[in-house]
Amino acid sequence: MNILATARLYIGEMVTQAGPQMKVLLMDKETTGIVSCAFAQSEMMHKEVYLFERIDNAAPRENIKHLKCIVFVRPTAENIQLLCRELRSPKYAQYYIFFSNIANKSDIKLLAEADEEETVREVHEFFIDAVPLSKHLLSIGLHHPYDASLRLSTTAFLHAKQTIISLLLAFKKAPTVCYQKSNGDCEKLADEVTQVMRREEALFRTCKEDTLLLVIDRSEDCATPLLNQWTYEAMVHELLGLQNNRVTLDGQSLVLSELQDEFYEKNVNANFGEIGQSIKQLMEQFQSKAQIHKNVESIADMKSFVEEYPQFKKMSGTVSKHVSIVGELSRLVAANNLLEVSELEQSIVVDGDHTTCLDRVRNHLVNKQTTVLNATRLVLLYALRFEQHQNNDIDGVVALLRSKEPAAASLVRVLLRFGGASRRKNDLFGSQSAVEMTKRFIKGLKGVENVYTQHTPYLTQIIESIARGRFNENVYPKHTASQYSARVDNIIVFVIGGATYAELAQVRAANERRNQAGGPSVLLATTHMLNAQSFIDQLREMGGTTR
Amino acid sequence: MEDGPSVIQQGFLCPFCMTDLGSYIALANHVESAHPEDADTPAFEQIRGFIDKAKRSFKRFEPGIDIENLREKVGNIATSASAGNILQSESLQRSVEPLRKTRSKSREREVKPTKVKPIEIIHVRPEIGVKRSHTDYFLRCREASVNDIAVRTNTLIIRMDKLINEAPQEHSKRKDFERFVVPWSEDSESSACPGCNQKFSLTRRRHHCRLCGKVLCEKCSRFLSFLTARKLTNPALAAAMTEEKQNASTQKAEVRSLDKLADLAQRTGGHLRGLIGGSKSNDGSEDAAEHLRVCVPCLTLLERREQQMEARNPPAMVSLYERLVGLLSEMSKLTPSYSRMALSINNGEAIYTLQAAEELRRRIAERQREVDVLSKTIENEGGEGLPFREQQLRKNIRFVSVQTLHNFISNMPNLPSSEKYAELAEEHRNKVAKQVEEARLQAQRAVSNIKIPSVPIVETKPSSSFMGRVVEDGWTPDFSPITNPFAEEEDRQHPLQEQRGILRGYLSQAAAVGRLEEVEILERNLRDLEAEMRQLGLNFD
């Protein structure tokens, strides 16, 4: 299951259907994100799509009657209205309309009645309704999906449901639907998805049943988004912030795409130390080529240089991009004392020795070098981990944090209400199951390889248990209308409330294992991508306290 | 090629690497060890194909000569030339036999991918997901509503026709006539103008649309000139007017509003009025007489009809762009073909002539220049006056063209000078001879697993999506054999030599028009043929 490849096929098919001649692509906010992650702009231009427009742009577009127009929008009421207006006074010669999801018959009729000049040639549903950020990651890009009652807002729920439906149709899957029992949203979402599958029987007729869809909520694992991360992609998002595979550095927007950037593709899951090595190699490679650049005296030199020119040009861009990103990352690591903070985070969530952890958290809280964000995440992690510890001193550390973060008490309260022990029914820190205890004991004997990366997201356990057929049906039951398939070849996990790049790294690893040793293919879908900052902001919003 | 090497070339040639193994057993061993490969691969088919072809060429060009006889004869010569070696096609065929059973690798496998970008391993080819078309439903819905509009517009036009062509001359009677054609709605029915929602009063008088009869106020009234009206009711006149307009106006008439057109027609003078045929006389009060009061909805319908009638003249840029795309797709065929030729020539092979490659290079360069000029024209044609998006469109077309050009140019290897080429050819000949000699020596030492590098066939991937637009069509080379009917019997070429000449002719033709597939087939045939000729001891230079 490669959502990026599927998205590319869908978009390629749109261009093919529109045929030759100059074309313009008319999109909405969401589909713009989809197209920009699936194709580079120049790639689209080589397909004769020379202009890109937003349908919701208030400024009037000029008439260009010698253009064909590919319309790729979500079938929302607003878009239908805008499209009707567009068709009443068409700006372009022909229209090819593609909806990213199931469209209402009545909306199609509205459009037909608006098309008085008969400019529309095709109307289709192509099911790619959220942003394919990576081969195995689909994100709606919907920030702050929860309301004050810690439930999904109505619009967010609808959007999540539509995304799941389109995702299933994109892969032609009619899955067994499982959900996190302890969460009402998950159950409702599983229920409604099953209903749509039954209602749209014609669409799902060709779909295979070799897939398991699991709907879980972020509250299952609040620890992962609070931790500092050390793989390249996760670090970039944690420290600099990724937005649809773009990062802004010194006011410059840089694209980090596994499709177009070979170096990034190779190192996306590499840890910070390894990236340093790879960057060095890349530099050396570049320098040896740049050397040629300097002495292009002989004609042969010049010729070979010119022959290599396109690659060279591309490479010089790649080098400078990654050097500046990694440079900024290491500056931040040093300035914010991240190694020490990260080590403490790991011992809180993995070792869990209360006394030492409490001491060290206190030390960090009074340390001036500790940033507000890092202080907050330490307190939140401490509260989450030792919520039920008899001698915990949550009030004490909150009091220490208050000087840096006035909303400290509220944040801790919301976090525990949202993802505390009483709400989550799982064994997040592995203190209850004997298996997990033994595992940790053996790990302790062997010694840890890397103190900064001991923790693995809870999602990994879930995926492994499904793959091994040891899936806990009491915690994650299947929807009553759903059938168990004989064999689970694909797992789709939809995380309400945001996923992290650390979890994506695990999904990527699972898929790589599949390539070598077999096992199910895994895809992660979510409402949006989290880092510690956005997760804390989300808590703040849920608590109703504004900054 | 000299006599010496060509004689050496005879013998037990490995069909894969053209090495002479000296004896049948050595050859069989060699094939089994050096080319362990599936016999059903294209390579095997190639060999079968080439043997068949060689046979056919014999039959076709020398129907009088008994093939077996010829072979025996040649075989005898070969026997005497290189001791103990029996050259026979049969031996080759026999050497092929074991291939059927052994698994061997095709020639392509030996081609080392020089610098291949790591391709993502896709275990399951991604396929496109579910699609659903609503086009039929959409068209059904549209038809219903569009029909409705067409009927309404036609009614308006019929009424209009009556109003302008049958109206009485006298001003006083006209109003009654108009009311007779289109019943006016009662004043009492509407107390406010439907256009602006303002109440009618003494200052805001009621007027009537002459086409639908509805009430409207002065401000919301539009006036349709008789000229435009005639144009709509009489398509022949419309065509004449469009032509007239094009002839008469030198200025850019982009905006074709009705009023402008009328304006223009007035400026072009009495000529048009002549066309109208004096069906309407000038009665001084032109303004009143030559216009119809209409409401906005009616005018919209008519304007749309007018737009549909006007033959849309695509801007010059569209034809420029079509030409540009044509050139680019042509280049995407020619460039890989050229790269192939250049590579072969740089290897010193004699499959193509240097001249043909240079010719092709010139043609490509010509097209490159044209693409450059065309795309520049597209970019700069409109100047700064164009709207922003139009400018952006043109800039992007230029950008893509330049990028595609860069791509093509960087994929074009250089050609050697003719002196250098002579050197290269000599080198290649020597190399082949040396390889053959070495192979023979090794075979004699009963070392059976030797491999000589074959000339890599580099697949040049078309880098542009314009490739997708190439429509597959048939292609046949022109047949123009160069024969001298007065040549003496002994001057006549051997049929194989003749065939080789023809093949080479085809090949350069195919390469020149960028038919990569044909080029591949022809190259293969030529190689096969040359191999056969070597065995027969024919020189081909």
mmCIF file with all atom_site columns, N, CA and C in Angstrom, chain A residues 116-145:
data_model
loop_
_atom_site.group_PDB
_atom_site.id
_atom_site.type_symbol
_atom_site.label_atom_id
_atom_site.label_alt_id
_atom_site.label_comp_id
_atom_site.label_asym_id
_atom_site.label_entity_id
_atom_site.label_seq_id
_atom_site.pdbx_PDB_ins_code
_atom_site.Cartn_x
_atom_site.Cartn_y
_atom_site.Cartn_z
_atom_site.occupancy
_atom_site.B_iso_or_equiv
_atom_site.pdbx_formal_charge
_atom_site.auth_seq_id
_atom_site.auth_comp_id
_atom_site.auth_asym_id
_atom_site.auth_atom_id
_atom_site.pdbx_PDB_model_num
ATOM 1  N N  . GLU A 1 116 ? -24.297 26.254 -18.454 1.00 0.00 ? 116 GLU A N  1
ATOM 2  C CA . GLU A 1 116 ? -25.131 26.670 -19.572 1.00 0.00 ? 116 GLU A CA 1
ATOM 3  C C  . GLU A 1 116 ? -24.335 26.770 -20.861 1.00 0.00 ? 116 GLU A C  1
ATOM 4  N N  . GLU A 1 117 ? -23.047 27.011 -20.748 1.00 0.00 ? 117 GLU A N  1
ATOM 5  C CA . GLU A 1 117 ? -22.242 27.152 -21.966 1.00 0.00 ? 117 GLU A CA 1
ATOM 6  C C  . GLU A 1 117 ? -21.634 25.839 -22.420 1.00 0.00 ? 117 GLU A C  1
ATOM 7  N N  . GLU A 1 118 ? -22.013 24.785 -21.779 1.00 0.00 ? 118 GLU A N  1
ATOM 8  C CA . GLU A 1 118 ? -21.596 23.436 -22.166 1.00 0.00 ? 118 GLU A CA 1
ATOM 9  C C  . GLU A 1 118 ? -20.073 23.294 -22.272 1.00 0.00 ? 118 GLU A C  1
ATOM 10 N N  . THR A 1 119 ? -19.396 23.739 -21.229 1.00 0.00 ? 119 THR A N  1
ATOM 11 C CA . THR A 1 119 ? -17.936 23.653 -21.248 1.00 0.00 ? 119 THR A CA 1
ATOM 12 C C  . THR A 1 119 ? -17.411 22.413 -20.539 1.00 0.00 ? 119 THR A C  1
ATOM 13 N N  . VAL A 1 120 ? -18.265 21.731 -19.785 1.00 0.00 ? 120 VAL A N  1
ATOM 14 C CA . VAL A 1 120 ? -17.781 20.585 -19.014 1.00 0.00 ? 120 VAL A CA 1
ATOM 15 C C  . VAL A 1 120 ? -17.714 19.343 -19.897 1.00 0.00 ? 120 VAL A C  1
ATOM 16 N N  . ARG A 1 121 ? -16.585 18.657 -19.839 1.00 0.00 ? 121 ARG A N  1
ATOM 17 C CA . ARG A 1 121 ? -16.419 17.446 -20.647 1.00 0.00 ? 121 ARG A CA 1
ATOM 18 C C  . ARG A 1 121 ? -16.512 16.162 -19.813 1.00 0.00 ? 121 ARG A C  1
ATOM 19 N N  . GLU A 1 122 ? -15.956 16.203 -18.613 1.00 0.00 ? 122 GLU A N  1
ATOM 20 C CA . GLU A 1 122 ? -15.927 14.994 -17.789 1.00 0.00 ? 122 GLU A CA 1
ATOM 21 C C  . GLU A 1 122 ? -16.240 15.348 -16.340 1.00 0.00 ? 122 GLU A C  1
ATOM 22 N N  . VAL A 1 123 ? -16.918 14.426 -15.654 1.00 0.00 ? 123 VAL A N  1
ATOM 23 C CA . VAL A 1 123 ? -17.125 14.562 -14.208 1.00 0.00 ? 123 VAL A CA 1
ATOM 24 C C  . VAL A 1 123 ? -16.840 13.208 -13.566 1.00 0.00 ? 123 VAL A C  1
ATOM 25 N N  . HIS A 1 124 ? -15.885 13.169 -12.645 1.00 0.00 ? 124 HIS A N  1
ATOM 26 C CA . HIS A 1 124 ? -15.491 11.894 -12.043 1.00 0.00 ? 124 HIS A CA 1
ATOM 27 C C  . HIS A 1 124 ? -15.275 12.027 -10.550 1.00 0.00 ? 124 HIS A C  1
ATOM 28 N N  . GLU A 1 125 ? -15.297 10.868 -9.886  1.00 0.00 ? 125 GLU A N  1
ATOM 29 C CA . GLU A 1 125 ? -14.847 10.791 -8.495  1.00 0.00 ? 125 GLU A CA 1
ATOM 30 C C  . GLU A 1 125 ? -13.544 10.017 -8.475  1.00 0.00 ? 125 GLU A C  1
ATOM 31 N N  . PHE A 1 126 ? -12.489 10.654 -8.005  1.00 0.00 ? 126 PHE A N  1
ATOM 32 C CA . PHE A 1 126 ? -11.188 9.993  -7.842  1.00 0.00 ? 126 PHE A CA 1
ATOM 33 C C  . PHE A 1 126 ? -10.871 10.052 -6.347  1.00 0.00 ? 126 PHE A C  1
ATOM 34 N N  . PHE A 1 127 ? -10.636 8.901  -5.735  1.00 0.00 ? 127 PHE A N  1
ATOM 35 C CA . PHE A 1 127 ? -10.658 8.885  -4.276  1.00 0.00 ? 127 PHE A CA 1
ATOM 36 C C  . PHE A 1 127 ? -9.306  9.135  -3.625  1.00 0.00 ? 127 PHE A C  1
ATOM 37 N N  . ILE A 1 128 ? -8.911  10.395 -3.622  1.00 0.00 ? 128 ILE A N  1
ATOM 38 C CA . ILE A 1 128 ? -7.719  10.768 -2.863  1.00 0.00 ? 128 ILE A CA 1
ATOM 39 C C  . ILE A 1 128 ? -8.061  12.071 -2.145  1.00 0.00 ? 128 ILE A C  1
ATOM 40 N N  . ASP A 1 129 ? -8.436  11.939 -0.879  1.00 0.00 ? 129 ASP A N  1
ATOM 41 C CA . ASP A 1 129 ? -9.090  13.042 -0.186  1.00 0.00 ? 129 ASP A CA 1
ATOM 42 C C  . ASP A 1 129 ? -8.259  13.638 0.946   1.00 0.00 ? 129 ASP A C  1
ATOM 43 N N  . ALA A 1 130 ? -7.032  13.141 1.143   1.00 0.00 ? 130 ALA A N  1
ATOM 44 C CA . ALA A 1 130 ? -6.170  13.729 2.161   1.00 0.00 ? 130 ALA A CA 1
ATOM 45 C C  . ALA A 1 130 ? -4.742  13.728 1.630   1.00 0.00 ? 130 ALA A C  1
ATOM 46 N N  . VAL A 1 131 ? -3.851  14.378 2.372   1.00 0.00 ? 131 VAL A N  1
ATOM 47 C CA . VAL A 1 131 ? -2.519  14.641 1.833   1.00 0.00 ? 131 VAL A CA 1
ATOM 48 C C  . VAL A 1 131 ? -1.601  13.426 2.002   1.00 0.00 ? 131 VAL A C  1
ATOM 49 N N  . PRO A 1 132 ? -1.080  12.864 0.908   1.00 0.00 ? 132 PRO A N  1
ATOM 50 C CA . PRO A 1 132 ? -0.144  11.742 1.025   1.00 0.00 ? 132 PRO A CA 1
ATOM 51 C C  . PRO A 1 132 ? 1.256   12.275 1.360   1.00 0.00 ? 132 PRO A C  1
ATOM 52 N N  . LEU A 1 133 ? 1.564   12.359 2.630   1.00 0.00 ? 133 LEU A N  1
ATOM 53 C CA . LEU A 1 133 ? 2.831   12.971 3.034   1.00 0.00 ? 133 LEU A CA 1
ATOM 54 C C  . LEU A 1 133 ? 4.012   12.065 2.718   1.00 0.00 ? 133 LEU A C  1
ATOM 55 N N  . SER A 1 134 ? 3.756   10.771 2.696   1.00 0.00 ? 134 SER A N  1
ATOM 56 C CA . SER A 1 134 ? 4.825   9.831  2.441   1.00 0.00 ? 134 SER A CA 1
ATOM 57 C C  . SER A 1 134 ? 4.175   8.562  1.903   1.00 0.00 ? 134 SER A C  1
ATOM 58 N N  . LYS A 1 135 ? 5.008   7.581  1.556   1.00 0.00 ? 135 LYS A N  1
ATOM 59 C CA . LYS A 1 135 ? 4.451   6.360  0.975   1.00 0.00 ? 135 LYS A CA 1
ATOM 60 C C  . LYS A 1 135 ? 3.421   5.724  1.902   1.00 0.00 ? 135 LYS A C  1
ATOM 61 N N  . HIS A 1 136 ? 3.681   5.798  3.217   1.00 0.00 ? 136 HIS A N  1
ATOM 62 C CA . HIS A 1 136 ? 2.816   5.099  4.163   1.00 0.00 ? 136 HIS A CA 1
ATOM 63 C C  . HIS A 1 136 ? 2.145   6.052  5.142   1.00 0.00 ? 136 HIS A C  1
ATOM 64 N N  . LEU A 1 137 ? 1.987   7.277  4.759   1.00 0.00 ? 137 LEU A N  1
ATOM 65 C CA . LEU A 1 137 ? 1.403   8.250  5.678   1.00 0.00 ? 137 LEU A CA 1
ATOM 66 C C  . LEU A 1 137 ? 0.414   9.167  4.961   1.00 0.00 ? 137 LEU A C  1
ATOM 67 N N  . LEU A 1 138 ? -0.787  9.183  5.483   1.00 0.00 ? 138 LEU A N  1
ATOM 68 C CA . LEU A 1 138 ? -1.817  10.058 4.939   1.00 0.00 ? 138 LEU A CA 1
ATOM 69 C C  . LEU A 1 138 ? -2.301  10.959 6.066   1.00 0.00 ? 138 LEU A C  1
ATOM 70 N N  . SER A 1 139 ? -2.331  12.253 5.813   1.00 0.00 ? 139 SER A N  1
ATOM 71 C CA . SER A 1 139 ? -2.760  13.173 6.868   1.00 0.00 ? 139 SER A CA 1
ATOM 72 C C  . SER A 1 139 ? -3.789  14.149 6.320   1.00 0.00 ? 139 SER A C  1
ATOM 73 N N  . ILE A 1 140 ? -4.830  14.393 7.114   1.00 0.00 ? 140 ILE A N  1
ATOM 74 C CA . ILE A 1 140 ? -5.860  15.329 6.660   1.00 0.00 ? 140 ILE A CA 1
ATOM 75 C C  . ILE A 1 140 ? -5.347  16.766 6.768   1.00 0.00 ? 140 ILE A C  1
ATOM 76 N N  . GLY A 1 141 ? -4.470  17.000 7.725   1.00 0.00 ? 141 GLY A N  1
ATOM 77 C CA . GLY A 1 141 ? -3.992  18.360 7.922   1.00 0.00 ? 141 GLY A CA 1
ATOM 78 C C  . GLY A 1 141 ? -5.014  19.196 8.666   1.00 0.00 ? 141 GLY A C  1
ATOM 79 N N  . LEU A 1 142 ? -5.669  18.566 9.617   1.00 0.00 ? 142 LEU A N  1
ATOM 80 C CA . LEU A 1 142 ? -6.771  19.208 10.341  1.00 0.00 ? 142 LEU A CA 1
ATOM 81 C C  . LEU A 1 142 ? -6.312  19.467 11.771  1.00 0.00 ? 142 LEU A C  1
ATOM 82 N N  . HIS A 1 143 ? -5.829  20.666 12.045  1.00 0.00 ? 143 HIS A N  1
ATOM 83 C CA . HIS A 1 143 ? -5.310  20.924 13.380  1.00 0.00 ? 143 HIS A CA 1
ATOM 84 C C  . HIS A 1 143 ? -6.459  21.217 14.346  1.00 0.00 ? 143 HIS A C  1
ATOM 85 N N  . HIS A 1 144 ? -6.225  20.912 15.589  1.00 0.00 ? 144 HIS A N  1
ATOM 86 C CA . HIS A 1 144 ? -7.219  21.114 16.655  1.00 0.00 ? 144 HIS A CA 1
ATOM 87 C C  . HIS A 1 144 ? -8.559  20.456 16.326  1.00 0.00 ? 144 HIS A C  1
ATOM 88 N N  . PRO A 1 145 ? -8.597  19.139 16.215  1.00 0.00 ? 145 PRO A N  1
ATOM 89 C CA . PRO A 1 145 ? -9.849  18.466 15.865  1.00 0.00 ? 145 PRO A CA 1
ATOM 90 C C  . PRO A 1 145 ? -10.798 18.299 17.054  1.00 0.00 ? 145 PRO A C  1
#
